[in-house]
Amino acid sequence: MTLGYGLLFVVLAFSVENFFSGANIVGLLLSVAQIGMVACTMMLCLASRDFDLSVGSTIAFAGVLGAMVLERTGSVGLSIGAGLLAGALIGAGNGVLIAYLRVNALIATLATMLMVRGLAFIASHGQAVGIADEGFISFGDTTFLNLPLPIWMTALCFVIFGVLLNHTVFGRNTLAIGGNPEAARLAGVRVERLRVWIFLLQGVVTALAGLILSARITSGQPNAATGFELDVISACVLGGVSLQGGKARIFGVVIGVLIMGTVENVMNLLNVDAFYQYLVRGLILLAAVLLDQLKTRGERRG
């Protein structure tokens, strides 16, 4: 996968005008910042044999709530705290529904997706909530070493969750319950509690991505991040995270995120119509799922 992306990058650098320019590379990385952050925790969900369809709605709601709290209190700290708390509650709610109440992950997170999106529209009366506070806006456009803060935040998430997955008991247990939940339970892993923690982390990181997005666009948008969950899942599966659970690599997720971002970036540079971009994104998702199925069948035969 890494070699394939490297070859793709070289070909595009020589064949697509302005692709390899510094401004475009920074723009590419910035465009996948939110996907990259959320992919880190979606990786854990998929590795534990679950998934979360509510991340797009959580991004929108966290952004709207943060903007509303900022508008009423003028406190950047309170607005960020409110958004993160909302994400934690949404994630923990998903975890309780799935782990303790045994609701199917598809149904639970689909219901949450609809309810949270509805709450975002109700709270904002269907309107964007403007942000004028420079302190909050700097959360999305501050630069360090000529790179915007969201890119550094995404890189930090990759490092933290890479260490969490590969070098902690939490990560090993996550892979264990994805591989065989009953065997993990017999080995002493508190499966239900761990699944709730995974979804709670998913909610917090997703809310952080939503707050950063609202700072970048200087408003909380109730219709933000529509279809976002499919891009995140596609990136994870392209990066080798198995939909069957039990397998995940953080470096693979990085490559998957870059593939998604690069394809979209190139289509924009080539002025490809938005309708065709939807088609291409759908084909990428289908290809990712088929690739996962082929790998799974090959391993079973082996």
PDB file of C-alpha atoms in Angstrom:
ATOM      1  CA  MET A   1       0.000   0.000   0.000  1.00  0.00           C
ATOM      2  CA  THR A   2       2.799   2.420   0.910  1.00  0.00           C
ATOM      3  CA  LEU A   3       4.689   1.703  -2.307  1.00  0.00           C
ATOM      4  CA  GLY A   4       1.499   2.071  -4.319  1.00  0.00           C
ATOM      5  CA  TYR A   5       0.748   5.466  -2.814  1.00  0.00           C
ATOM      6  CA  GLY A   6       4.352   6.562  -3.361  1.00  0.00           C
ATOM      7  CA  LEU A   7       4.105   5.678  -7.057  1.00  0.00           C
ATOM      8  CA  LEU A   8       0.733   7.428  -7.331  1.00  0.00           C
ATOM      9  CA  PHE A   9       2.175  10.556  -5.721  1.00  0.00           C
ATOM     10  CA  VAL A  10       5.161  10.638  -8.102  1.00  0.00           C
ATOM     11  CA  VAL A  11       2.949  10.145 -11.168  1.00  0.00           C
ATOM     12  CA  LEU A  12       0.592  12.929 -10.081  1.00  0.00           C
ATOM     13  CA  ALA A  13       3.489  15.247  -9.273  1.00  0.00           C
ATOM     14  CA  PHE A  14       4.687  15.006 -12.877  1.00  0.00           C
ATOM     15  CA  SER A  15       1.318  14.818 -14.638  1.00  0.00           C
ATOM     16  CA  VAL A  16      -0.994  17.227 -12.776  1.00  0.00           C
ATOM     17  CA  GLU A  17      -0.143  20.914 -12.872  1.00  0.00           C
ATOM     18  CA  ASN A  18       0.433  22.541  -9.451  1.00  0.00           C
ATOM     19  CA  PHE A  19      -0.045  19.243  -7.570  1.00  0.00           C
ATOM     20  CA  PHE A  20       3.481  19.265  -6.133  1.00  0.00           C
ATOM     21  CA  SER A  21       3.476  22.950  -5.214  1.00  0.00           C
ATOM     22  CA  GLY A  22       4.017  23.767  -1.549  1.00  0.00           C
ATOM     23  CA  ALA A  23       0.690  25.536  -1.242  1.00  0.00           C
ATOM     24  CA  ASN A  24      -1.192  22.569  -2.694  1.00  0.00           C
ATOM     25  CA  ILE A  25       0.539  20.014  -0.466  1.00  0.00           C
ATOM     26  CA  VAL A  26      -0.316  22.062   2.626  1.00  0.00           C
ATOM     27  CA  GLY A  27      -3.880  22.414   1.304  1.00  0.00           C
ATOM     28  CA  LEU A  28      -4.080  18.660   0.766  1.00  0.00           C
ATOM     29  CA  LEU A  29      -2.926  17.931   4.323  1.00  0.00           C
ATOM     30  CA  LEU A  30      -5.321  20.520   5.725  1.00  0.00           C
ATOM     31  CA  SER A  31      -8.229  19.039   3.767  1.00  0.00           C
ATOM     32  CA  VAL A  32      -7.745  15.617   5.372  1.00  0.00           C
ATOM     33  CA  ALA A  33      -7.019  16.888   8.889  1.00  0.00           C
ATOM     34  CA  GLN A  34     -10.497  16.148  10.235  1.00  0.00           C
ATOM     35  CA  ILE A  35     -10.709  12.789   8.441  1.00  0.00           C
ATOM     36  CA  GLY A  36      -7.304  11.848   9.816  1.00  0.00           C
ATOM     37  CA  MET A  37      -8.198  12.722  13.398  1.00  0.00           C
ATOM     38  CA  VAL A  38     -11.458  10.777  13.384  1.00  0.00           C
ATOM     39  CA  ALA A  39      -9.903   7.852  11.479  1.00  0.00           C
ATOM     40  CA  CYS A  40      -7.620   7.251  14.479  1.00  0.00           C
ATOM     41  CA  THR A  41     -10.557   6.432  16.733  1.00  0.00           C
ATOM     42  CA  MET A  42     -12.655   4.834  13.990  1.00  0.00           C
ATOM     43  CA  MET A  43      -9.701   2.458  13.623  1.00  0.00           C
ATOM     44  CA  LEU A  44     -10.261   1.354  17.223  1.00  0.00           C
ATOM     45  CA  CYS A  45     -14.011   0.920  16.637  1.00  0.00           C
ATOM     46  CA  LEU A  46     -13.454  -1.214  13.546  1.00  0.00           C
ATOM     47  CA  ALA A  47     -10.672  -3.181  15.229  1.00  0.00           C
ATOM     48  CA  SER A  48     -13.097  -4.073  18.033  1.00  0.00           C
ATOM     49  CA  ARG A  49     -15.659  -5.258  15.453  1.00  0.00           C
ATOM     50  CA  ASP A  50     -17.863  -2.148  15.685  1.00  0.00           C
ATOM     51  CA  PHE A  51     -18.267   1.050  13.676  1.00  0.00           C
ATOM     52  CA  ASP A  52     -19.769   4.503  14.136  1.00  0.00           C
ATOM     53  CA  LEU A  53     -22.019   6.211  11.607  1.00  0.00           C
ATOM     54  CA  SER A  54     -22.687   9.224  13.832  1.00  0.00           C
ATOM     55  CA  VAL A  55     -19.311  10.973  13.492  1.00  0.00           C
ATOM     56  CA  GLY A  56     -20.450  13.448  10.835  1.00  0.00           C
ATOM     57  CA  SER A  57     -23.407  14.544  12.958  1.00  0.00           C
ATOM     58  CA  THR A  58     -21.181  14.786  16.041  1.00  0.00           C
ATOM     59  CA  ILE A  59     -18.807  17.107  14.156  1.00  0.00           C
ATOM     60  CA  ALA A  60     -21.720  19.351  13.200  1.00  0.00           C
ATOM     61  CA  PHE A  61     -23.279  19.380  16.680  1.00  0.00           C
ATOM     62  CA  ALA A  62     -19.984  20.021  18.491  1.00  0.00           C
ATOM     63  CA  GLY A  63     -19.246  22.922  16.147  1.00  0.00           C
ATOM     64  CA  VAL A  64     -22.711  24.434  16.586  1.00  0.00           C
ATOM     65  CA  LEU A  65     -22.685  23.973  20.375  1.00  0.00           C
ATOM     66  CA  GLY A  66     -19.195  25.443  20.696  1.00  0.00           C
ATOM     67  CA  ALA A  67     -20.202  28.469  18.629  1.00  0.00           C
ATOM     68  CA  MET A  68     -23.401  28.983  20.653  1.00  0.00           C
ATOM     69  CA  VAL A  69     -21.622  28.753  24.028  1.00  0.00           C
ATOM     70  CA  LEU A  70     -18.951  31.158  22.751  1.00  0.00           C
ATOM     71  CA  GLU A  71     -21.648  33.581  21.590  1.00  0.00           C
ATOM     72  CA  ARG A  72     -23.356  33.568  25.005  1.00  0.00           C
ATOM     73  CA  THR A  73     -20.356  33.472  27.352  1.00  0.00           C
ATOM     74  CA  GLY A  74     -17.446  34.869  25.348  1.00  0.00           C
ATOM     75  CA  SER A  75     -15.268  32.129  26.853  1.00  0.00           C
ATOM     76  CA  VAL A  76     -13.167  30.071  24.462  1.00  0.00           C
ATOM     77  CA  GLY A  77     -12.403  27.547  27.193  1.00  0.00           C
ATOM     78  CA  LEU A  78     -16.079  26.989  28.013  1.00  0.00           C
ATOM     79  CA  SER A  79     -17.028  26.645  24.355  1.00  0.00           C
ATOM     80  CA  ILE A  80     -14.330  24.047  23.703  1.00  0.00           C
ATOM     81  CA  GLY A  81     -15.192  22.229  26.938  1.00  0.00           C
ATOM     82  CA  ALA A  82     -18.893  22.131  26.042  1.00  0.00           C
ATOM     83  CA  GLY A  83     -18.168  20.709  22.603  1.00  0.00           C
ATOM     84  CA  LEU A  84     -15.841  18.032  23.979  1.00  0.00           C
ATOM     85  CA  LEU A  85     -18.313  17.094  26.728  1.00  0.00           C
ATOM     86  CA  ALA A  86     -21.088  16.731  24.160  1.00  0.00           C
ATOM     87  CA  GLY A  87     -18.858  14.466  22.068  1.00  0.00           C
ATOM     88  CA  ALA A  88     -18.002  12.360  25.116  1.00  0.00           C
ATOM     89  CA  LEU A  89     -21.687  11.936  26.010  1.00  0.00           C
ATOM     90  CA  ILE A  90     -22.634  11.018  22.448  1.00  0.00           C
ATOM     91  CA  GLY A  91     -19.815   8.493  22.221  1.00  0.00           C
ATOM     92  CA  ALA A  92     -20.503   6.987  25.637  1.00  0.00           C
ATOM     93  CA  GLY A  93     -24.210   6.763  24.762  1.00  0.00           C
ATOM     94  CA  ASN A  94     -23.360   4.816  21.616  1.00  0.00           C
ATOM     95  CA  GLY A  95     -21.097   2.540  23.637  1.00  0.00           C
ATOM     96  CA  VAL A  96     -23.761   1.797  26.263  1.00  0.00           C
ATOM     97  CA  LEU A  97     -26.384   1.072  23.591  1.00  0.00           C
ATOM     98  CA  ILE A  98     -24.074  -1.326  21.762  1.00  0.00           C
ATOM     99  CA  ALA A  99     -22.148  -2.965  24.608  1.00  0.00           C
ATOM    100  CA  TYR A 100     -24.697  -3.206  27.414  1.00  0.00           C
ATOM    101  CA  LEU A 101     -28.095  -2.986  25.686  1.00  0.00           C
ATOM    102  CA  ARG A 102     -26.922  -5.189  22.770  1.00  0.00           C
ATOM    103  CA  VAL A 103     -28.289  -2.877  20.081  1.00  0.00           C
ATOM    104  CA  ASN A 104     -26.746  -3.567  16.675  1.00  0.00           C
ATOM    105  CA  ALA A 105     -23.982  -1.020  15.935  1.00  0.00           C
ATOM    106  CA  LEU A 106     -25.562  -0.143  12.573  1.00  0.00           C
ATOM    107  CA  ILE A 107     -28.942   0.659  14.127  1.00  0.00           C
ATOM    108  CA  ALA A 108     -27.549   2.362  17.243  1.00  0.00           C
ATOM    109  CA  THR A 109     -25.177   4.726  15.461  1.00  0.00           C
ATOM    110  CA  LEU A 110     -27.622   5.360  12.603  1.00  0.00           C
ATOM    111  CA  ALA A 111     -30.244   6.437  15.163  1.00  0.00           C
ATOM    112  CA  THR A 112     -27.653   8.600  16.924  1.00  0.00           C
ATOM    113  CA  MET A 113     -26.606  10.110  13.600  1.00  0.00           C
ATOM    114  CA  LEU A 114     -30.182  11.225  12.903  1.00  0.00           C
ATOM    115  CA  MET A 115     -30.895  12.459  16.438  1.00  0.00           C
ATOM    116  CA  VAL A 116     -27.658  14.424  16.830  1.00  0.00           C
ATOM    117  CA  ARG A 117     -28.018  16.017  13.395  1.00  0.00           C
ATOM    118  CA  GLY A 118     -31.563  16.962  14.347  1.00  0.00           C
ATOM    119  CA  LEU A 119     -30.343  18.489  17.611  1.00  0.00           C
ATOM    120  CA  ALA A 120     -27.789  20.547  15.677  1.00  0.00           C
ATOM    121  CA  PHE A 121     -30.557  21.983  13.476  1.00  0.00           C
ATOM    122  CA  ILE A 122     -32.929  22.533  16.418  1.00  0.00           C
ATOM    123  CA  ALA A 123     -30.320  24.281  18.569  1.00  0.00           C
ATOM    124  CA  SER A 124     -29.222  26.579  15.740  1.00  0.00           C
ATOM    125  CA  HIS A 125     -32.729  27.022  14.257  1.00  0.00           C
ATOM    126  CA  GLY A 126     -31.302  25.684  11.017  1.00  0.00           C
ATOM    127  CA  GLN A 127     -28.887  28.610  10.693  1.00  0.00           C
ATOM    128  CA  ALA A 128     -25.112  28.870  10.825  1.00  0.00           C
ATOM    129  CA  VAL A 129     -23.847  30.264  14.133  1.00  0.00           C
ATOM    130  CA  GLY A 130     -21.156  32.844  13.401  1.00  0.00           C
ATOM    131  CA  ILE A 131     -17.837  33.022  15.253  1.00  0.00           C
ATOM    132  CA  ALA A 132     -16.004  36.337  15.592  1.00  0.00           C
ATOM    133  CA  ASP A 133     -13.730  35.644  18.563  1.00  0.00           C
ATOM    134  CA  GLU A 134     -10.102  35.754  17.395  1.00  0.00           C
ATOM    135  CA  GLY A 135      -9.022  33.431  20.203  1.00  0.00           C
ATOM    136  CA  PHE A 136     -11.354  30.706  18.977  1.00  0.00           C
ATOM    137  CA  ILE A 137     -10.549  31.315  15.318  1.00  0.00           C
ATOM    138  CA  SER A 138      -6.831  30.938  16.071  1.00  0.00           C
ATOM    139  CA  PHE A 139      -7.676  27.390  17.177  1.00  0.00           C
ATOM    140  CA  GLY A 140      -8.101  26.598  13.479  1.00  0.00           C
ATOM    141  CA  ASP A 141      -5.669  28.888  11.652  1.00  0.00           C
ATOM    142  CA  THR A 142      -2.601  29.224  13.904  1.00  0.00           C
ATOM    143  CA  THR A 143       0.557  28.097  12.105  1.00  0.00           C
ATOM    144  CA  PHE A 144       3.749  26.504  13.408  1.00  0.00           C
ATOM    145  CA  LEU A 145       6.723  25.905  11.087  1.00  0.00           C
ATOM    146  CA  ASN A 146       4.474  27.103   8.248  1.00  0.00           C
ATOM    147  CA  LEU A 147       1.915  24.355   8.880  1.00  0.00           C
ATOM    148  CA  PRO A 148      -1.589  25.089  10.243  1.00  0.00           C
ATOM    149  CA  LEU A 149      -2.478  23.825  13.719  1.00  0.00           C
ATOM    150  CA  PRO A 150      -5.057  21.250  12.439  1.00  0.00           C
ATOM    151  CA  ILE A 151      -2.261  19.399  10.605  1.00  0.00           C
ATOM    152  CA  TRP A 152      -0.168  19.229  13.785  1.00  0.00           C
ATOM    153  CA  MET A 153      -3.217  18.076  15.757  1.00  0.00           C
ATOM    154  CA  THR A 154      -3.809  15.290  13.251  1.00  0.00           C
ATOM    155  CA  ALA A 155      -0.157  14.198  13.388  1.00  0.00           C
ATOM    156  CA  LEU A 156      -0.366  14.169  17.196  1.00  0.00           C
ATOM    157  CA  CYS A 157      -3.490  11.983  17.033  1.00  0.00           C
ATOM    158  CA  PHE A 158      -1.684   9.516  14.764  1.00  0.00           C
ATOM    159  CA  VAL A 159       1.206   9.293  17.227  1.00  0.00           C
ATOM    160  CA  ILE A 160      -0.982   8.974  20.333  1.00  0.00           C
ATOM    161  CA  PHE A 161      -3.329   6.361  18.912  1.00  0.00           C
ATOM    162  CA  GLY A 162      -0.483   4.495  17.230  1.00  0.00           C
ATOM    163  CA  VAL A 163       1.192   4.114  20.619  1.00  0.00           C
ATOM    164  CA  LEU A 164      -2.161   3.276  22.233  1.00  0.00           C
ATOM    165  CA  LEU A 165      -2.850   0.526  19.688  1.00  0.00           C
ATOM    166  CA  ASN A 166       0.590  -1.066  19.553  1.00  0.00           C
ATOM    167  CA  HIS A 167       2.158  -0.502  22.962  1.00  0.00           C
ATOM    168  CA  THR A 168      -0.572  -0.607  25.595  1.00  0.00           C
ATOM    169  CA  VAL A 169      -2.869  -3.173  27.199  1.00  0.00           C
ATOM    170  CA  PHE A 170      -5.799  -1.073  25.950  1.00  0.00           C
ATOM    171  CA  GLY A 171      -4.703  -1.577  22.344  1.00  0.00           C
ATOM    172  CA  ARG A 172      -4.007  -5.296  22.729  1.00  0.00           C
ATOM    173  CA  ASN A 173      -7.390  -5.841  24.371  1.00  0.00           C
ATOM    174  CA  THR A 174      -9.108  -3.854  21.613  1.00  0.00           C
ATOM    175  CA  LEU A 175      -7.638  -6.168  18.975  1.00  0.00           C
ATOM    176  CA  ALA A 176      -8.456  -9.178  21.160  1.00  0.00           C
ATOM    177  CA  ILE A 177     -12.173  -8.404  21.435  1.00  0.00           C
ATOM    178  CA  GLY A 178     -12.278  -7.720  17.706  1.00  0.00           C
ATOM    179  CA  GLY A 179     -10.675 -11.068  16.969  1.00  0.00           C
ATOM    180  CA  ASN A 180     -12.803 -13.107  19.374  1.00  0.00           C
ATOM    181  CA  PRO A 181     -14.957 -11.353  22.002  1.00  0.00           C
ATOM    182  CA  GLU A 182     -15.768 -14.514  23.940  1.00  0.00           C
ATOM    183  CA  ALA A 183     -12.135 -15.622  24.132  1.00  0.00           C
ATOM    184  CA  ALA A 184     -11.191 -12.122  25.288  1.00  0.00           C
ATOM    185  CA  ARG A 185     -13.894 -12.235  27.977  1.00  0.00           C
ATOM    186  CA  LEU A 186     -12.649 -15.627  29.199  1.00  0.00           C
ATOM    187  CA  ALA A 187      -9.124 -14.174  29.327  1.00  0.00           C
ATOM    188  CA  GLY A 188     -10.331 -11.528  31.772  1.00  0.00           C
ATOM    189  CA  VAL A 189     -10.953  -8.584  29.437  1.00  0.00           C
ATOM    190  CA  ARG A 190     -13.910  -6.435  30.496  1.00  0.00           C
ATOM    191  CA  VAL A 191     -15.336  -6.365  27.000  1.00  0.00           C
ATOM    192  CA  GLU A 192     -18.387  -4.163  27.597  1.00  0.00           C
ATOM    193  CA  ARG A 193     -16.505  -1.489  29.538  1.00  0.00           C
ATOM    194  CA  LEU A 194     -13.715  -1.386  26.951  1.00  0.00           C
ATOM    195  CA  ARG A 195     -16.197  -0.931  24.109  1.00  0.00           C
ATOM    196  CA  VAL A 196     -17.796   2.015  25.938  1.00  0.00           C
ATOM    197  CA  TRP A 197     -14.352   3.598  26.390  1.00  0.00           C
ATOM    198  CA  ILE A 198     -13.587   3.144  22.692  1.00  0.00           C
ATOM    199  CA  PHE A 199     -16.791   4.927  21.688  1.00  0.00           C
ATOM    200  CA  LEU A 200     -16.199   7.640  24.293  1.00  0.00           C
ATOM    201  CA  LEU A 201     -12.768   8.316  22.782  1.00  0.00           C
ATOM    202  CA  GLN A 202     -14.401   8.332  19.348  1.00  0.00           C
ATOM    203  CA  GLY A 203     -16.856  10.986  20.512  1.00  0.00           C
ATOM    204  CA  VAL A 204     -14.236  13.233  22.129  1.00  0.00           C
ATOM    205  CA  VAL A 205     -11.853  13.191  19.148  1.00  0.00           C
ATOM    206  CA  THR A 206     -14.740  13.700  16.708  1.00  0.00           C
ATOM    207  CA  ALA A 207     -15.979  16.680  18.732  1.00  0.00           C
ATOM    208  CA  LEU A 208     -12.458  18.134  18.725  1.00  0.00           C
ATOM    209  CA  ALA A 209     -12.397  17.782  14.931  1.00  0.00           C
ATOM    210  CA  GLY A 210     -15.774  19.554  14.799  1.00  0.00           C
ATOM    211  CA  LEU A 211     -14.532  22.441  16.931  1.00  0.00           C
ATOM    212  CA  ILE A 212     -11.431  22.840  14.767  1.00  0.00           C
ATOM    213  CA  LEU A 213     -13.584  22.787  11.633  1.00  0.00           C
ATOM    214  CA  SER A 214     -15.891  25.473  13.039  1.00  0.00           C
ATOM    215  CA  ALA A 215     -12.842  27.603  13.894  1.00  0.00           C
ATOM    216  CA  ARG A 216     -11.526  27.201  10.341  1.00  0.00           C
ATOM    217  CA  ILE A 217     -14.795  28.222   8.694  1.00  0.00           C
ATOM    218  CA  THR A 218     -15.620  30.763  11.469  1.00  0.00           C
ATOM    219  CA  SER A 219     -19.081  29.344  12.107  1.00  0.00           C
ATOM    220  CA  GLY A 220     -20.916  26.356  13.514  1.00  0.00           C
ATOM    221  CA  GLN A 221     -22.763  24.732  10.612  1.00  0.00           C
ATOM    222  CA  PRO A 222     -25.603  22.278  11.404  1.00  0.00           C
ATOM    223  CA  ASN A 223     -25.229  20.702   7.949  1.00  0.00           C
ATOM    224  CA  ALA A 224     -21.435  20.291   8.196  1.00  0.00           C
ATOM    225  CA  ALA A 225     -19.691  16.978   7.522  1.00  0.00           C
ATOM    226  CA  THR A 226     -22.574  15.294   5.705  1.00  0.00           C
ATOM    227  CA  GLY A 227     -21.330  11.884   4.495  1.00  0.00           C
ATOM    228  CA  PHE A 228     -18.153  12.321   6.529  1.00  0.00           C
ATOM    229  CA  GLU A 229     -18.488   8.897   8.170  1.00  0.00           C
ATOM    230  CA  LEU A 230     -18.182   7.096   4.846  1.00  0.00           C
ATOM    231  CA  ASP A 231     -14.941   8.891   3.989  1.00  0.00           C
ATOM    232  CA  VAL A 232     -13.484   7.963   7.387  1.00  0.00           C
ATOM    233  CA  ILE A 233     -14.478   4.299   7.111  1.00  0.00           C
ATOM    234  CA  SER A 234     -13.148   4.175   3.533  1.00  0.00           C
ATOM    235  CA  ALA A 235      -9.800   5.586   4.670  1.00  0.00           C
ATOM    236  CA  CYS A 236      -9.542   3.025   7.477  1.00  0.00           C
ATOM    237  CA  VAL A 237     -10.409   0.054   5.267  1.00  0.00           C
ATOM    238  CA  LEU A 238      -8.051   1.267   2.538  1.00  0.00           C
ATOM    239  CA  GLY A 239      -5.401   1.371   5.254  1.00  0.00           C
ATOM    240  CA  GLY A 240      -5.854  -2.300   6.099  1.00  0.00           C
ATOM    241  CA  VAL A 241      -8.267  -2.100   9.042  1.00  0.00           C
ATOM    242  CA  SER A 242     -10.470  -5.193   8.813  1.00  0.00           C
ATOM    243  CA  LEU A 243     -14.250  -4.839   8.897  1.00  0.00           C
ATOM    244  CA  GLN A 244     -14.244  -8.260  10.572  1.00  0.00           C
ATOM    245  CA  GLY A 245     -12.307  -6.841  13.535  1.00  0.00           C
ATOM    246  CA  GLY A 246      -9.027  -7.781  15.157  1.00  0.00           C
ATOM    247  CA  LYS A 247      -6.663  -6.125  12.659  1.00  0.00           C
ATOM    248  CA  ALA A 248      -5.459  -2.534  12.420  1.00  0.00           C
ATOM    249  CA  ARG A 249      -2.260  -0.614  11.632  1.00  0.00           C
ATOM    250  CA  ILE A 250      -1.910   3.085  12.310  1.00  0.00           C
ATOM    251  CA  PHE A 251       0.534   3.590   9.444  1.00  0.00           C
ATOM    252  CA  GLY A 252      -1.929   1.933   7.095  1.00  0.00           C
ATOM    253  CA  VAL A 253      -4.613   4.365   8.270  1.00  0.00           C
ATOM    254  CA  VAL A 254      -2.272   7.287   7.517  1.00  0.00           C
ATOM    255  CA  ILE A 255      -1.843   5.991   3.956  1.00  0.00           C
ATOM    256  CA  GLY A 256      -5.585   5.421   3.587  1.00  0.00           C
ATOM    257  CA  VAL A 257      -6.317   8.992   4.679  1.00  0.00           C
ATOM    258  CA  LEU A 258      -3.716  10.337   2.250  1.00  0.00           C
ATOM    259  CA  ILE A 259      -5.185   8.306  -0.618  1.00  0.00           C
ATOM    260  CA  MET A 260      -8.654   9.733   0.031  1.00  0.00           C
ATOM    261  CA  GLY A 261      -7.291  13.262   0.272  1.00  0.00           C
ATOM    262  CA  THR A 262      -5.059  12.956  -2.782  1.00  0.00           C
ATOM    263  CA  VAL A 263      -7.841  11.652  -5.014  1.00  0.00           C
ATOM    264  CA  GLU A 264     -10.159  14.492  -3.977  1.00  0.00           C
ATOM    265  CA  ASN A 265      -7.369  17.056  -4.339  1.00  0.00           C
ATOM    266  CA  VAL A 266      -6.501  15.914  -7.858  1.00  0.00           C
ATOM    267  CA  MET A 267     -10.156  15.950  -8.910  1.00  0.00           C
ATOM    268  CA  ASN A 268     -10.436  19.547  -7.692  1.00  0.00           C
ATOM    269  CA  LEU A 269      -7.252  20.548  -9.538  1.00  0.00           C
ATOM    270  CA  LEU A 270      -8.646  18.984 -12.708  1.00  0.00           C
ATOM    271  CA  ASN A 271     -12.020  20.716 -12.172  1.00  0.00           C
ATOM    272  CA  VAL A 272     -13.904  17.428 -12.094  1.00  0.00           C
ATOM    273  CA  ASP A 273     -17.636  18.018 -11.608  1.00  0.00           C
ATOM    274  CA  ALA A 274     -18.899  17.429  -8.045  1.00  0.00           C
ATOM    275  CA  PHE A 275     -21.342  14.770  -9.264  1.00  0.00           C
ATOM    276  CA  TYR A 276     -18.481  12.698 -10.665  1.00  0.00           C
ATOM    277  CA  GLN A 277     -16.573  13.182  -7.426  1.00  0.00           C
ATOM    278  CA  TYR A 278     -19.425  11.486  -5.553  1.00  0.00           C
ATOM    279  CA  LEU A 279     -19.190   8.605  -8.013  1.00  0.00           C
ATOM    280  CA  VAL A 280     -15.450   8.240  -7.503  1.00  0.00           C
ATOM    281  CA  ARG A 281     -15.774   8.338  -3.711  1.00  0.00           C
ATOM    282  CA  GLY A 282     -18.421   5.616  -3.884  1.00  0.00           C
ATOM    283  CA  LEU A 283     -16.172   3.486  -6.079  1.00  0.00           C
ATOM    284  CA  ILE A 284     -13.294   3.932  -3.609  1.00  0.00           C
ATOM    285  CA  LEU A 285     -15.523   2.775  -0.736  1.00  0.00           C
ATOM    286  CA  LEU A 286     -16.671  -0.251  -2.748  1.00  0.00           C
ATOM    287  CA  ALA A 287     -13.086  -1.096  -3.719  1.00  0.00           C
ATOM    288  CA  ALA A 288     -12.002  -0.829  -0.080  1.00  0.00           C
ATOM    289  CA  VAL A 289     -14.738  -3.221   1.091  1.00  0.00           C
ATOM    290  CA  LEU A 290     -14.015  -5.705  -1.706  1.00  0.00           C
ATOM    291  CA  LEU A 291     -10.302  -5.587  -0.867  1.00  0.00           C
ATOM    292  CA  ASP A 292     -11.106  -6.338   2.771  1.00  0.00           C
ATOM    293  CA  GLN A 293     -13.307  -9.267   1.755  1.00  0.00           C
ATOM    294  CA  LEU A 294     -10.608 -10.706  -0.529  1.00  0.00           C
ATOM    295  CA  LYS A 295      -8.018 -10.458   2.250  1.00  0.00           C
ATOM    296  CA  THR A 296     -10.353 -12.165   4.727  1.00  0.00           C
ATOM    297  CA  ARG A 297     -11.111 -15.023   2.318  1.00  0.00           C
ATOM    298  CA  GLY A 298      -7.434 -15.465   1.541  1.00  0.00           C
ATOM    299  CA  GLU A 299      -6.573 -15.711   5.231  1.00  0.00           C
ATOM    300  CA  ARG A 300      -9.336 -18.265   5.858  1.00  0.00           C
ATOM    301  CA  ARG A 301      -8.098 -20.434   3.006  1.00  0.00           C
ATOM    302  CA  GLY A 302      -4.536 -20.074   4.251  1.00  0.00           C
TER     303      GLY A 302
END
